[in-house]
Every structure is written in structure tokens, then in C-alpha cells.
CSV table of C-alpha atoms in Angstrom, one decimal:
chain,number,residue,atom,x,y,z
B,1,UNK,CA,147.2,-132.8,186.7
B,2,UNK,CA,146.5,-130.4,189.7
B,3,UNK,CA,145.9,-127.7,189.3
B,4,UNK,CA,149.2,-126.6,191.4
B,5,UNK,CA,151.6,-129.4,189.7
B,6,UNK,CA,154.7,-127.8,188.3
B,7,UNK,CA,154.9,-129.9,185.2
B,8,UNK,CA,153.4,-129.6,182.2
B,9,UNK,CA,152.4,-125.9,183.4
B,10,UNK,CA,148.7,-124.5,183.3
B,11,UNK,CA,149.0,-120.0,183.1
B,12,UNK,CA,146.4,-118.4,185.7
B,13,UNK,CA,145.2,-115.3,185.5
B,14,UNK,CA,146.5,-112.7,188.1
B,15,UNK,CA,142.5,-112.4,189.9
B,16,UNK,CA,143.3,-116.5,190.2
B,17,UNK,CA,146.3,-116.5,191.5
B,18,UNK,CA,146.2,-114.0,194.2
B,19,UNK,CA,142.3,-115.1,195.5
B,20,UNK,CA,144.1,-118.0,195.9
B,21,UNK,CA,147.2,-117.2,198.2
B,22,UNK,CA,144.9,-114.6,199.8
B,23,UNK,CA,142.8,-117.8,201.3
B,24,UNK,CA,146.5,-119.3,202.2
B,25,UNK,CA,147.4,-115.9,203.7
B,26,UNK,CA,144.5,-116.1,205.4
B,27,UNK,CA,144.8,-119.6,206.8
B,28,UNK,CA,148.3,-118.9,207.8
B,29,UNK,CA,149.8,-120.5,205.5
B,30,UNK,CA,151.0,-118.8,202.9
B,31,UNK,CA,154.7,-119.7,202.3
B,32,UNK,CA,157.7,-118.3,199.9
B,33,UNK,CA,157.7,-121.5,197.5
B,34,UNK,CA,153.7,-121.1,197.2
B,35,UNK,CA,154.8,-117.4,195.7
B,36,UNK,CA,157.3,-118.4,193.3
B,37,UNK,CA,155.2,-121.5,192.3
B,38,UNK,CA,152.4,-119.3,191.2
B,39,UNK,CA,154.9,-117.1,189.9
B,40,UNK,CA,156.2,-120.0,187.4
B,41,UNK,CA,152.4,-120.1,186.9
B,42,UNK,CA,151.7,-116.8,186.1
B,43,UNK,CA,154.9,-115.8,184.4
B,44,UNK,CA,156.0,-113.0,186.1
B,45,UNK,CA,159.6,-112.8,188.9
B,46,UNK,CA,158.7,-113.7,192.3
B,47,UNK,CA,159.1,-110.6,193.5
B,48,UNK,CA,155.9,-108.7,191.1
B,49,UNK,CA,153.2,-111.5,193.0
B,50,UNK,CA,154.3,-110.6,196.1
B,51,UNK,CA,153.4,-106.5,194.9
B,52,UNK,CA,150.0,-108.7,194.0
B,53,UNK,CA,149.8,-110.0,197.0
B,54,UNK,CA,150.8,-106.4,198.9
B,55,UNK,CA,148.0,-104.5,197.0
B,56,UNK,CA,145.3,-106.7,197.4
B,57,UNK,CA,146.0,-106.5,201.3
B,58,UNK,CA,146.0,-103.1,201.3
B,59,UNK,CA,144.3,-101.7,198.4
B,60,UNK,CA,141.3,-104.4,197.8
B,61,UNK,CA,143.0,-104.6,194.1
B,62,UNK,CA,143.7,-107.6,193.0
B,63,UNK,CA,143.2,-106.7,188.7
B,64,UNK,CA,146.1,-104.5,187.1
B,65,UNK,CA,145.9,-100.3,187.5
B,66,UNK,CA,144.8,-99.0,185.1
B,67,UNK,CA,146.8,-96.1,183.5
B,68,UNK,CA,145.5,-92.9,182.9
B,69,UNK,CA,146.2,-92.7,178.5
B,70,UNK,CA,147.0,-89.8,176.3
B,71,UNK,CA,143.5,-88.9,174.9
B,72,UNK,CA,144.0,-85.5,171.6
B,73,UNK,CA,141.3,-82.9,172.8
B,74,UNK,CA,139.4,-81.0,169.5
B,75,UNK,CA,142.4,-78.9,169.7
B,76,UNK,CA,145.1,-81.0,169.1
B,77,UNK,CA,143.2,-82.9,166.4
B,78,UNK,CA,142.4,-79.7,164.7
B,79,UNK,CA,146.4,-79.2,164.8
B,80,UNK,CA,146.9,-82.7,163.6
B,81,UNK,CA,145.0,-81.7,160.3
B,82,UNK,CA,146.5,-78.0,159.6
B,83,UNK,CA,149.9,-80.0,159.8
B,84,UNK,CA,148.2,-82.6,157.1
B,85,UNK,CA,149.0,-85.6,159.9
B,86,UNK,CA,152.0,-85.3,160.6
B,87,UNK,CA,152.1,-86.4,164.5
B,88,UNK,CA,155.4,-84.9,165.1
B,89,UNK,CA,154.5,-81.8,163.9
B,90,UNK,CA,151.6,-82.0,166.9
B,91,UNK,CA,154.1,-83.6,169.3
B,92,UNK,CA,156.3,-80.2,168.7
B,93,UNK,CA,153.2,-78.2,169.6
B,94,UNK,CA,152.2,-79.9,172.4
B,95,UNK,CA,155.9,-79.9,174.3
B,96,UNK,CA,155.7,-76.0,173.1
B,97,UNK,CA,152.5,-75.3,174.3
B,98,UNK,CA,153.6,-76.2,178.1
B,99,UNK,CA,150.1,-77.3,179.1
B,100,UNK,CA,148.9,-80.7,180.5
B,101,UNK,CA,150.2,-82.6,177.4
B,102,UNK,CA,153.6,-81.2,177.7
B,103,UNK,CA,155.2,-84.6,179.1
B,104,UNK,CA,153.9,-87.1,176.6
B,105,UNK,CA,156.0,-89.7,174.5
B,106,UNK,CA,156.1,-89.0,171.4
B,107,UNK,CA,154.8,-93.1,170.7
B,108,UNK,CA,151.8,-92.3,173.0
B,109,UNK,CA,150.6,-89.4,170.7
B,110,UNK,CA,151.0,-92.1,167.8
B,111,UNK,CA,149.3,-94.9,169.9
B,112,UNK,CA,146.0,-91.9,170.6
B,113,UNK,CA,146.3,-91.1,167.0
B,114,UNK,CA,145.9,-94.8,165.5
B,115,UNK,CA,143.0,-94.5,168.0
B,116,UNK,CA,141.1,-92.1,167.0
B,117,UNK,CA,142.0,-93.2,163.1
B,118,UNK,CA,140.0,-97.1,164.3
B,119,UNK,CA,137.4,-95.0,166.0
B,120,UNK,CA,136.3,-93.0,163.1
B,121,UNK,CA,137.4,-90.1,163.5
B,122,UNK,CA,138.3,-88.2,160.1
B,123,UNK,CA,141.3,-85.9,160.1
B,124,UNK,CA,139.8,-82.8,157.8
B,125,UNK,CA,141.6,-81.0,154.8
B,126,UNK,CA,144.4,-78.8,155.8
B,127,UNK,CA,143.3,-77.3,152.4
B,128,UNK,CA,139.1,-76.5,153.9
B,129,UNK,CA,140.6,-75.5,156.8
B,130,UNK,CA,143.0,-73.0,156.2
B,131,UNK,CA,140.0,-71.4,153.5
B,132,UNK,CA,137.9,-71.7,156.7
B,133,UNK,CA,140.0,-69.9,158.1
B,134,UNK,CA,141.1,-67.1,155.7
B,135,UNK,CA,137.5,-66.6,155.1
B,136,UNK,CA,136.2,-65.9,158.5
B,137,UNK,CA,139.6,-63.8,159.3
B,138,UNK,CA,138.4,-62.0,156.0
B,139,UNK,CA,134.0,-61.2,157.2
B,140,UNK,CA,135.9,-60.1,161.0
B,141,UNK,CA,138.0,-58.0,158.8
B,142,UNK,CA,135.1,-56.8,157.0
B,143,UNK,CA,133.1,-56.2,159.9
B,144,UNK,CA,135.8,-54.2,161.5
B,145,UNK,CA,135.8,-51.3,158.4
B,146,UNK,CA,132.5,-51.6,158.2
B,147,UNK,CA,131.7,-50.7,161.3
B,148,UNK,CA,134.4,-48.0,161.8
B,149,UNK,CA,133.8,-45.9,159.2
B,150,UNK,CA,130.1,-46.2,158.9
B,151,UNK,CA,129.8,-42.4,159.3
B,152,UNK,CA,132.7,-41.6,157.2
B,153,UNK,CA,132.6,-40.2,153.6
B,154,UNK,CA,128.9,-41.4,153.0
B,155,UNK,CA,128.8,-42.1,149.4
B,156,UNK,CA,127.3,-40.2,146.5
B,157,UNK,CA,123.5,-42.2,144.9
B,158,UNK,CA,123.2,-41.1,141.1
B,159,UNK,CA,120.3,-41.0,138.5
B,160,UNK,CA,116.9,-41.8,139.3
B,161,UNK,CA,117.8,-45.3,137.6
B,162,UNK,CA,119.5,-45.9,140.8
B,163,UNK,CA,118.9,-46.9,144.1
B,164,UNK,CA,119.0,-43.8,146.3
B,165,UNK,CA,121.2,-42.9,150.1
B,166,UNK,CA,122.9,-46.5,149.9
B,167,UNK,CA,125.5,-45.4,152.7
B,168,UNK,CA,125.9,-48.0,155.2
B,169,UNK,CA,123.6,-46.6,159.0
B,170,UNK,CA,125.9,-45.7,162.1
B,171,UNK,CA,122.3,-47.0,164.4
B,172,UNK,CA,122.7,-50.9,162.4
B,173,UNK,CA,123.8,-53.2,165.4
B,174,UNK,CA,126.2,-55.9,163.3
B,175,UNK,CA,125.1,-59.1,164.3
B,176,UNK,CA,126.4,-62.5,166.0
B,177,UNK,CA,127.6,-64.5,163.5
B,178,UNK,CA,125.9,-68.4,164.9
B,179,UNK,CA,127.6,-71.3,163.2
B,180,UNK,CA,125.5,-71.7,160.0
B,181,UNK,CA,124.5,-68.5,160.0
B,182,UNK,CA,126.5,-65.8,158.0
B,183,UNK,CA,124.5,-62.4,157.5
B,184,UNK,CA,127.2,-59.4,156.5
B,185,UNK,CA,128.0,-56.3,159.0
B,186,UNK,CA,125.0,-54.7,160.6
B,187,UNK,CA,122.1,-56.8,158.6
B,188,UNK,CA,119.8,-58.2,161.0
B,189,UNK,CA,117.5,-60.9,161.4
B,190,UNK,CA,114.0,-60.6,160.3
B,191,UNK,CA,110.8,-62.6,161.6
B,192,UNK,CA,109.2,-63.5,157.5
B,193,UNK,CA,106.5,-65.6,156.7
B,194,UNK,CA,108.5,-68.5,156.8
B,195,UNK,CA,110.0,-67.9,159.7
B,196,UNK,CA,107.0,-67.9,161.7
B,197,UNK,CA,106.2,-71.5,159.6
B,198,UNK,CA,108.9,-72.8,161.0
B,199,UNK,CA,108.1,-71.8,164.5
B,200,UNK,CA,105.5,-73.1,164.1
B,201,UNK,CA,106.5,-76.4,163.4
B,202,UNK,CA,109.2,-76.9,165.5
B,203,UNK,CA,106.7,-75.6,168.4
B,204,UNK,CA,104.4,-78.9,167.3
B,205,UNK,CA,107.0,-81.3,167.6
B,206,UNK,CA,108.1,-80.0,171.1
B,207,UNK,CA,104.3,-80.6,172.4
B,208,UNK,CA,104.6,-83.7,171.6
B,209,UNK,CA,107.9,-84.5,172.0
B,210,UNK,CA,108.3,-85.6,168.2
B,211,UNK,CA,110.5,-84.8,164.8
B,212,UNK,CA,110.1,-82.3,162.4
B,213,UNK,CA,111.6,-81.4,159.3
B,214,UNK,CA,112.5,-78.2,157.7
B,215,UNK,CA,113.6,-78.2,154.2
B,216,UNK,CA,114.4,-76.3,151.0
B,217,UNK,CA,116.1,-75.5,148.4
B,218,UNK,CA,119.7,-74.1,149.1
B,219,UNK,CA,120.0,-70.3,150.7
B,220,UNK,CA,116.2,-69.8,151.7
B,221,UNK,CA,116.8,-69.7,155.4
B,222,UNK,CA,116.3,-72.8,156.8
B,223,UNK,CA,119.3,-72.7,159.2
B,224,UNK,CA,118.4,-68.5,159.9
B,225,UNK,CA,114.3,-69.8,160.4
B,226,UNK,CA,115.3,-72.0,162.6
B,227,UNK,CA,118.0,-70.0,165.1
B,228,UNK,CA,115.0,-67.3,165.1
B,229,UNK,CA,112.7,-70.1,165.8
B,230,UNK,CA,114.4,-71.1,168.7
B,231,UNK,CA,116.1,-68.3,170.3
B,232,UNK,CA,114.1,-68.1,173.4
B,233,UNK,CA,113.3,-71.9,173.7
B,234,UNK,CA,110.2,-72.8,176.5
B,235,UNK,CA,111.5,-72.9,180.3
B,236,UNK,CA,112.7,-75.9,180.8
B,237,UNK,CA,113.7,-77.3,177.3
B,238,UNK,CA,117.5,-76.6,176.2
B,239,UNK,CA,118.9,-76.9,172.3
B,240,UNK,CA,121.6,-79.0,171.1
B,241,UNK,CA,122.9,-78.0,167.2
B,242,UNK,CA,124.1,-81.3,166.3
B,243,UNK,CA,127.4,-80.3,163.5
B,244,UNK,CA,127.1,-83.1,160.6
B,245,UNK,CA,130.3,-84.3,158.9
B,246,UNK,CA,130.3,-84.7,155.2
B,247,UNK,CA,129.4,-88.9,154.8
B,248,UNK,CA,129.4,-89.5,158.5
B,249,UNK,CA,129.6,-93.1,160.5
B,250,UNK,CA,127.6,-94.0,163.3
B,251,UNK,CA,130.5,-93.2,165.0
B,252,UNK,CA,131.0,-90.2,164.0
B,253,UNK,CA,127.4,-89.2,164.9
B,254,UNK,CA,128.0,-90.1,168.1
B,255,UNK,CA,131.0,-88.4,168.8
B,256,UNK,CA,128.8,-85.0,166.7
B,257,UNK,CA,125.9,-86.1,169.4
B,258,UNK,CA,127.9,-85.8,172.6
B,259,UNK,CA,129.4,-82.7,171.7
B,260,UNK,CA,126.6,-80.8,170.8
B,261,UNK,CA,125.5,-81.5,174.1
B,262,UNK,CA,128.4,-80.7,175.6
B,263,UNK,CA,129.1,-83.2,178.1
B,264,UNK,CA,131.7,-82.8,180.6
B,265,UNK,CA,134.3,-85.2,180.0
B,266,UNK,CA,136.1,-86.6,177.0
B,267,UNK,CA,134.2,-89.0,174.3
B,268,UNK,CA,134.3,-92.5,175.5
B,269,UNK,CA,135.8,-95.2,173.0
B,270,UNK,CA,133.0,-97.4,173.8
B,271,UNK,CA,130.1,-97.0,171.9
B,272,UNK,CA,127.7,-98.3,175.4
B,273,UNK,CA,129.3,-95.9,177.5
B,274,UNK,CA,129.0,-93.2,175.0
B,275,UNK,CA,125.6,-93.8,174.4
B,276,UNK,CA,124.5,-93.9,178.1
B,277,UNK,CA,125.8,-90.9,178.3
B,278,UNK,CA,124.2,-89.2,175.8
B,279,UNK,CA,120.7,-90.7,176.3
B,280,UNK,CA,121.4,-89.4,180.2
B,281,UNK,CA,121.6,-86.0,179.4
B,282,UNK,CA,118.2,-86.6,176.7
B,283,UNK,CA,116.5,-87.1,179.7
B,284,UNK,CA,115.7,-83.9,180.1
B,285,UNK,CA,113.4,-82.0,177.7
B,286,UNK,CA,115.8,-81.1,174.8
B,287,UNK,CA,115.5,-80.0,171.4
B,288,UNK,CA,118.2,-81.8,169.0
B,289,UNK,CA,118.5,-79.8,166.1
B,290,UNK,CA,120.2,-81.9,163.2
B,291,UNK,CA,121.6,-79.7,160.8
B,292,UNK,CA,123.2,-80.8,156.5
B,293,UNK,CA,120.7,-83.7,157.9
B,294,UNK,CA,120.8,-84.2,154.1
B,295,UNK,CA,124.3,-85.4,154.7
B,296,UNK,CA,123.0,-88.7,156.4
B,297,UNK,CA,123.2,-92.1,155.5
B,298,UNK,CA,120.0,-94.8,156.1
B,299,UNK,CA,122.6,-96.4,159.5
B,300,UNK,CA,122.7,-92.7,160.5
B,301,UNK,CA,118.9,-91.9,160.6
B,302,UNK,CA,118.5,-95.3,162.6
B,303,UNK,CA,120.8,-94.5,164.8
B,304,UNK,CA,118.6,-91.0,166.1
B,305,UNK,CA,116.0,-92.6,165.9
B,306,UNK,CA,117.3,-95.1,168.0
B,307,UNK,CA,117.9,-92.2,170.3
B,308,UNK,CA,114.5,-90.8,170.3
B,309,UNK,CA,112.8,-93.8,170.5
B,310,UNK,CA,114.9,-94.6,174.5
B,311,UNK,CA,112.3,-94.3,176.9
B,312,UNK,CA,113.9,-92.5,178.3
B,313,UNK,CA,114.6,-89.6,176.3
B,314,UNK,CA,112.6,-86.7,176.3
B,315,UNK,CA,113.1,-85.1,173.3
B,316,UNK,CA,111.9,-83.0,169.6
B,317,UNK,CA,114.3,-84.3,166.9
B,318,UNK,CA,114.3,-81.5,164.0
B,319,UNK,CA,115.9,-82.8,160.6
B,320,UNK,CA,116.9,-79.7,158.8
B,321,UNK,CA,119.1,-79.5,155.5
B,322,UNK,CA,118.4,-78.9,151.2
B,323,UNK,CA,116.9,-82.5,150.0
B,324,UNK,CA,117.3,-83.5,154.3
B,325,UNK,CA,113.4,-84.6,153.1
B,326,UNK,CA,114.9,-87.2,150.8
B,327,UNK,CA,116.8,-88.1,153.2
B,328,UNK,CA,114.6,-88.9,156.0
B,329,UNK,CA,111.9,-90.5,153.3
B,330,UNK,CA,114.1,-93.4,152.7
B,331,UNK,CA,114.3,-94.9,156.0
B,332,UNK,CA,110.0,-95.4,156.1
B,333,UNK,CA,109.8,-95.9,160.0
B,334,UNK,CA,111.3,-92.6,160.6
B,335,UNK,CA,109.3,-90.6,158.0
B,336,UNK,CA,106.1,-91.9,159.5
B,337,UNK,CA,107.1,-90.5,163.1
B,338,UNK,CA,107.9,-87.0,161.3
B,339,UNK,CA,104.7,-85.2,163.4
B,340,UNK,CA,105.6,-81.6,161.0
B,341,UNK,CA,106.6,-81.5,157.7
B,342,UNK,CA,107.7,-77.9,156.8
B,343,UNK,CA,109.0,-76.2,153.2
B,344,UNK,CA,111.0,-73.1,153.7
B,345,UNK,CA,110.5,-71.1,149.8
B,346,UNK,CA,111.4,-68.0,148.6
B,347,UNK,CA,111.0,-65.3,149.7
B,348,UNK,CA,107.3,-64.3,147.7
B,349,UNK,CA,106.9,-60.9,146.1
B,350,UNK,CA,105.3,-58.8,148.1
B,351,UNK,CA,107.7,-59.0,151.5
B,352,UNK,CA,110.7,-58.7,149.4
B,353,UNK,CA,110.8,-55.1,149.8
B,354,UNK,CA,109.8,-55.3,153.4
B,355,UNK,CA,112.0,-57.9,153.9
B,356,UNK,CA,115.2,-56.7,152.7
B,357,UNK,CA,114.7,-52.9,154.8
B,358,UNK,CA,114.6,-54.4,157.9
B,359,UNK,CA,117.0,-57.2,157.3
B,360,UNK,CA,119.9,-54.3,156.2
B,361,UNK,CA,119.9,-50.1,156.5
B,362,UNK,CA,121.5,-50.5,153.0
B,363,UNK,CA,117.9,-51.6,151.9
B,364,UNK,CA,116.4,-48.9,154.3
B,365,UNK,CA,116.0,-45.7,151.3
B,366,UNK,CA,115.5,-47.7,148.2
B,367,UNK,CA,112.4,-47.6,146.4
B,368,UNK,CA,109.9,-50.6,146.5
B,369,UNK,CA,110.8,-50.5,142.4
B,370,UNK,CA,114.2,-50.6,142.4
B,371,UNK,CA,114.1,-53.7,145.0
B,372,UNK,CA,111.9,-55.3,142.5
B,373,UNK,CA,113.9,-54.9,139.7
B,374,UNK,CA,116.8,-56.3,141.7
B,375,UNK,CA,115.5,-59.4,142.8
B,376,UNK,CA,113.8,-60.2,139.3
B,377,UNK,CA,117.3,-59.1,138.1
B,378,UNK,CA,119.4,-61.7,140.2
B,379,UNK,CA,118.2,-62.7,143.5
B,380,UNK,CA,115.0,-64.4,142.7
B,381,UNK,CA,113.6,-64.3,146.6
B,382,UNK,CA,116.7,-66.5,147.9
B,383,UNK,CA,117.9,-64.8,151.5
B,384,UNK,CA,121.3,-65.9,150.7
B,385,UNK,CA,121.7,-64.1,147.1
B,386,UNK,CA,120.5,-60.9,149.0
B,387,UNK,CA,122.7,-61.3,151.8
B,388,UNK,CA,125.7,-61.9,149.6
B,389,UNK,CA,124.1,-58.9,147.1
B,390,UNK,CA,124.7,-56.8,150.5
B,391,UNK,CA,128.2,-57.9,151.3
B,392,UNK,CA,129.2,-56.9,148.2
B,393,UNK,CA,127.9,-53.6,147.2
B,394,UNK,CA,129.3,-52.5,151.4
B,395,UNK,CA,133.0,-53.5,149.8
B,396,UNK,CA,132.7,-51.3,146.3
B,397,UNK,CA,130.9,-49.0,149.1
B,398,UNK,CA,134.6,-49.6,151.8
B,399,UNK,CA,136.9,-49.5,148.7
B,400,UNK,CA,135.6,-47.4,145.3
B,401,UNK,CA,136.6,-43.8,146.4
B,402,UNK,CA,132.8,-41.8,146.0
B,403,UNK,CA,130.7,-44.9,144.2
B,404,UNK,CA,128.1,-44.3,142.6
B,405,UNK,CA,125.6,-47.1,143.5
B,406,UNK,CA,123.6,-47.5,139.7
B,407,UNK,CA,122.2,-50.3,137.5
B,408,UNK,CA,125.4,-50.3,136.2
B,409,UNK,CA,127.4,-51.1,139.5
B,410,UNK,CA,124.6,-53.4,141.1
B,411,UNK,CA,125.2,-55.2,137.2
B,412,UNK,CA,128.7,-55.6,138.1
B,413,UNK,CA,127.7,-57.1,141.3
B,414,UNK,CA,125.2,-59.5,140.2
B,415,UNK,CA,128.0,-61.0,137.9
B,416,UNK,CA,129.9,-62.3,141.2
B,417,UNK,CA,127.1,-63.5,142.5
B,418,UNK,CA,125.9,-66.3,139.6
B,419,UNK,CA,128.8,-68.7,137.0
B,420,UNK,CA,129.2,-67.8,134.3
B,421,UNK,CA,126.3,-69.4,131.6
């Protein structure tokens, strides 16, 4: 049976059919009968085949024109998460916002959500998002109150047993809240011995374009130390921070790396295309910092290693987190490539007083003996606990008229910093 016989029809694709018709057209033999027969083979109307031929003549296009499909932005995904996954709420939001997504249909939004979920994107828990938003707003409000009331109603210090002159300082400038770092209003990062050690380890990784692992128990200031060490990278180097989801898949980690590199355009749905763009960005000298690396399963660690091992990549990989050293040890081929293992420990007893005095003006006038008592009773050299205690003390000074800062007040605040025994 020949290819163009109409008995026992054999279906043909559009490119094949249009190519054959163009050959007949170039030879001057194209007729309506050919188009009708081709339409029967393709299972479409003859007018559709004529449109195909015209598109091939005028545009040189034999394939179907790809329509730009609707994609969900990160902001739209957050709206969907806040709505508990209710696509109708997201659709109404898109209609009300009046931007380029206002004309999209509800069915298109449903399809876009299904594609994102099939690609491994996870909707955050609505309660968690709401709590994070409330906490951000509360921290900002407290910071505004502290700055506004810095010179008003300085509380008195009572008794020789308590710290003296614990008042907010007008000269203390609040530091910016970087992702992963939450400091009290008026605080500033301090270059401790741990910070210097982390800076040295990261510098070694950058010099060798290798990998470093920064680990230590929670609250010891690993992220602060890394941000200080990388706040002023060498000329030609850039720094990207990867935010690791909880129990991520490889596709989720790929998206997190893509977003950390701030690549233009939407995240590709094909993994090969996404990796090609990621490798292209890593072709320039870059420090890729993966915080909370202890969350990474072995397949995700293998993916990071594949990026780092790529011949076009020029990068230093820094894995950071409480327990990150144990996570890396699960992949021996990556652990053997770590050129610098750096633990961040507690503040040494001899550096606590100087560190907290430089950290926040509330502690600037406190005697070393009182700082040592606070450290032995509550903070135990943990940087995050010192930051939390500072915040609670600020709130007490702002909310309690004529507050007296003594050991009784501090003991009451200590109880807020640890769970009941």
C-alpha cells in the first residue's frame, strides 16, 4: 500500500505532510485534491491544511506555533499558600490585581498549579506563613519603638547586685535583618574569634575553588559569622545564598539554586534547561552558600556535587548548619572533597564580656562580673540566647514604667529563654 493511498488511511504528522505539499507546490503540481487527501491523512479540515501551507510559505514554519502559557510567579504561589491551596482565591486575586495575569482563565490557573505541583513545588503550611508574617511585623514594630524611644524615660538601675545603666543608646544604629540572621534593634555584629576562623576557612575554599563545611550546635552564630566573612568578597567574586526547603527533593533544590542565582526569566520546567542556565551562571567566580545544609538528603548533596564538579563551574561551595557535617558524611565522595571543616563553638568565658558590650549598648556599662553571672546562669556562651535575652530586656524597659533592672528581673527573663524542666 503506498504512502498516499486513501484506503486503510495512515496518519501523518504535520511537518511530513506540509513538507510533501511544499514539494508539490514548488514543482507546480499542488492541487486542491492533494490538500483534501492530506487533510484526511492528518485528520483535520482541508482549510486547516491550507493554513499550514500558507504558514510554511510566509513564515517558514511547519510546526504548530507554541502559545505562551501562564506561569505562576513566586508572589502568586505565596498567595495560593495563604489561601490554603484554594485556586479560586488565587484566581480572584489575579483578576483584582490588574496586572498582566488579569486576563487568564480559571482553567489556566488550575493547569499552572498542577504543573508546579507535578514538578515538585510544595505549598508551605498556611499557619507557618501567617506566624512568620506576624513575627516579622512584631519585630519591626518593636524595633520602631526602641528607636523612637531611645532618649525618653531612661529606666533606673537598682541595687549593687544588678547591672547598671542598661538603657538604649541614641548612638546605636540598628543593623539590617539579613535572611537567616535576626538581631535585636540597635545590635551590631561582632568579629569574634569564631568569625575570624570562619572567614579563614571560607577564604581557603575560595582560593582553591573548593568546598567548606561550617558546623556547630544551634544558636552559636554560624550564619552571622558567614555573613560577616562574605560581606565584602574579593573583586570578581559574588555570593549567592541558597535557602533550603524542609526535606527537599532534587527539583526543589534546583529551583532554590536557580532563585539564589537571581537568573532572569521564569524557572524552566525542563531540568536540563534549568541546569544549563545554572551552570552558565556558575561559570563566573561565585561562592554558593547552602545554609541549613543538614536538611539535604543524599540525592540533593549529589546534585550540588555535580554542579561543583562541572568543568565550566568556577565556584566555592559552603555548606552550613547544625549537623551539616553529619549530612555531608553520608556522601563520602563529597566529604572527601571538603577542604576546610570549621566548627563554630560557644563564646569563650574570657571573650563574653567584650563581645556582648560591643554587640549591644544595653550591655556596654555592665560589670564583667555581672556578665559572667548572666552567662553562667542562662546564656552559656550561646550567641542566639544572648540576642534573645537582649530583646526581652528591651521589651521590659519599653513596657514597664520605671523598670528596675536587677537580678530578679533578669531571672524572670531567663525563664522565657528555656523550656520548663
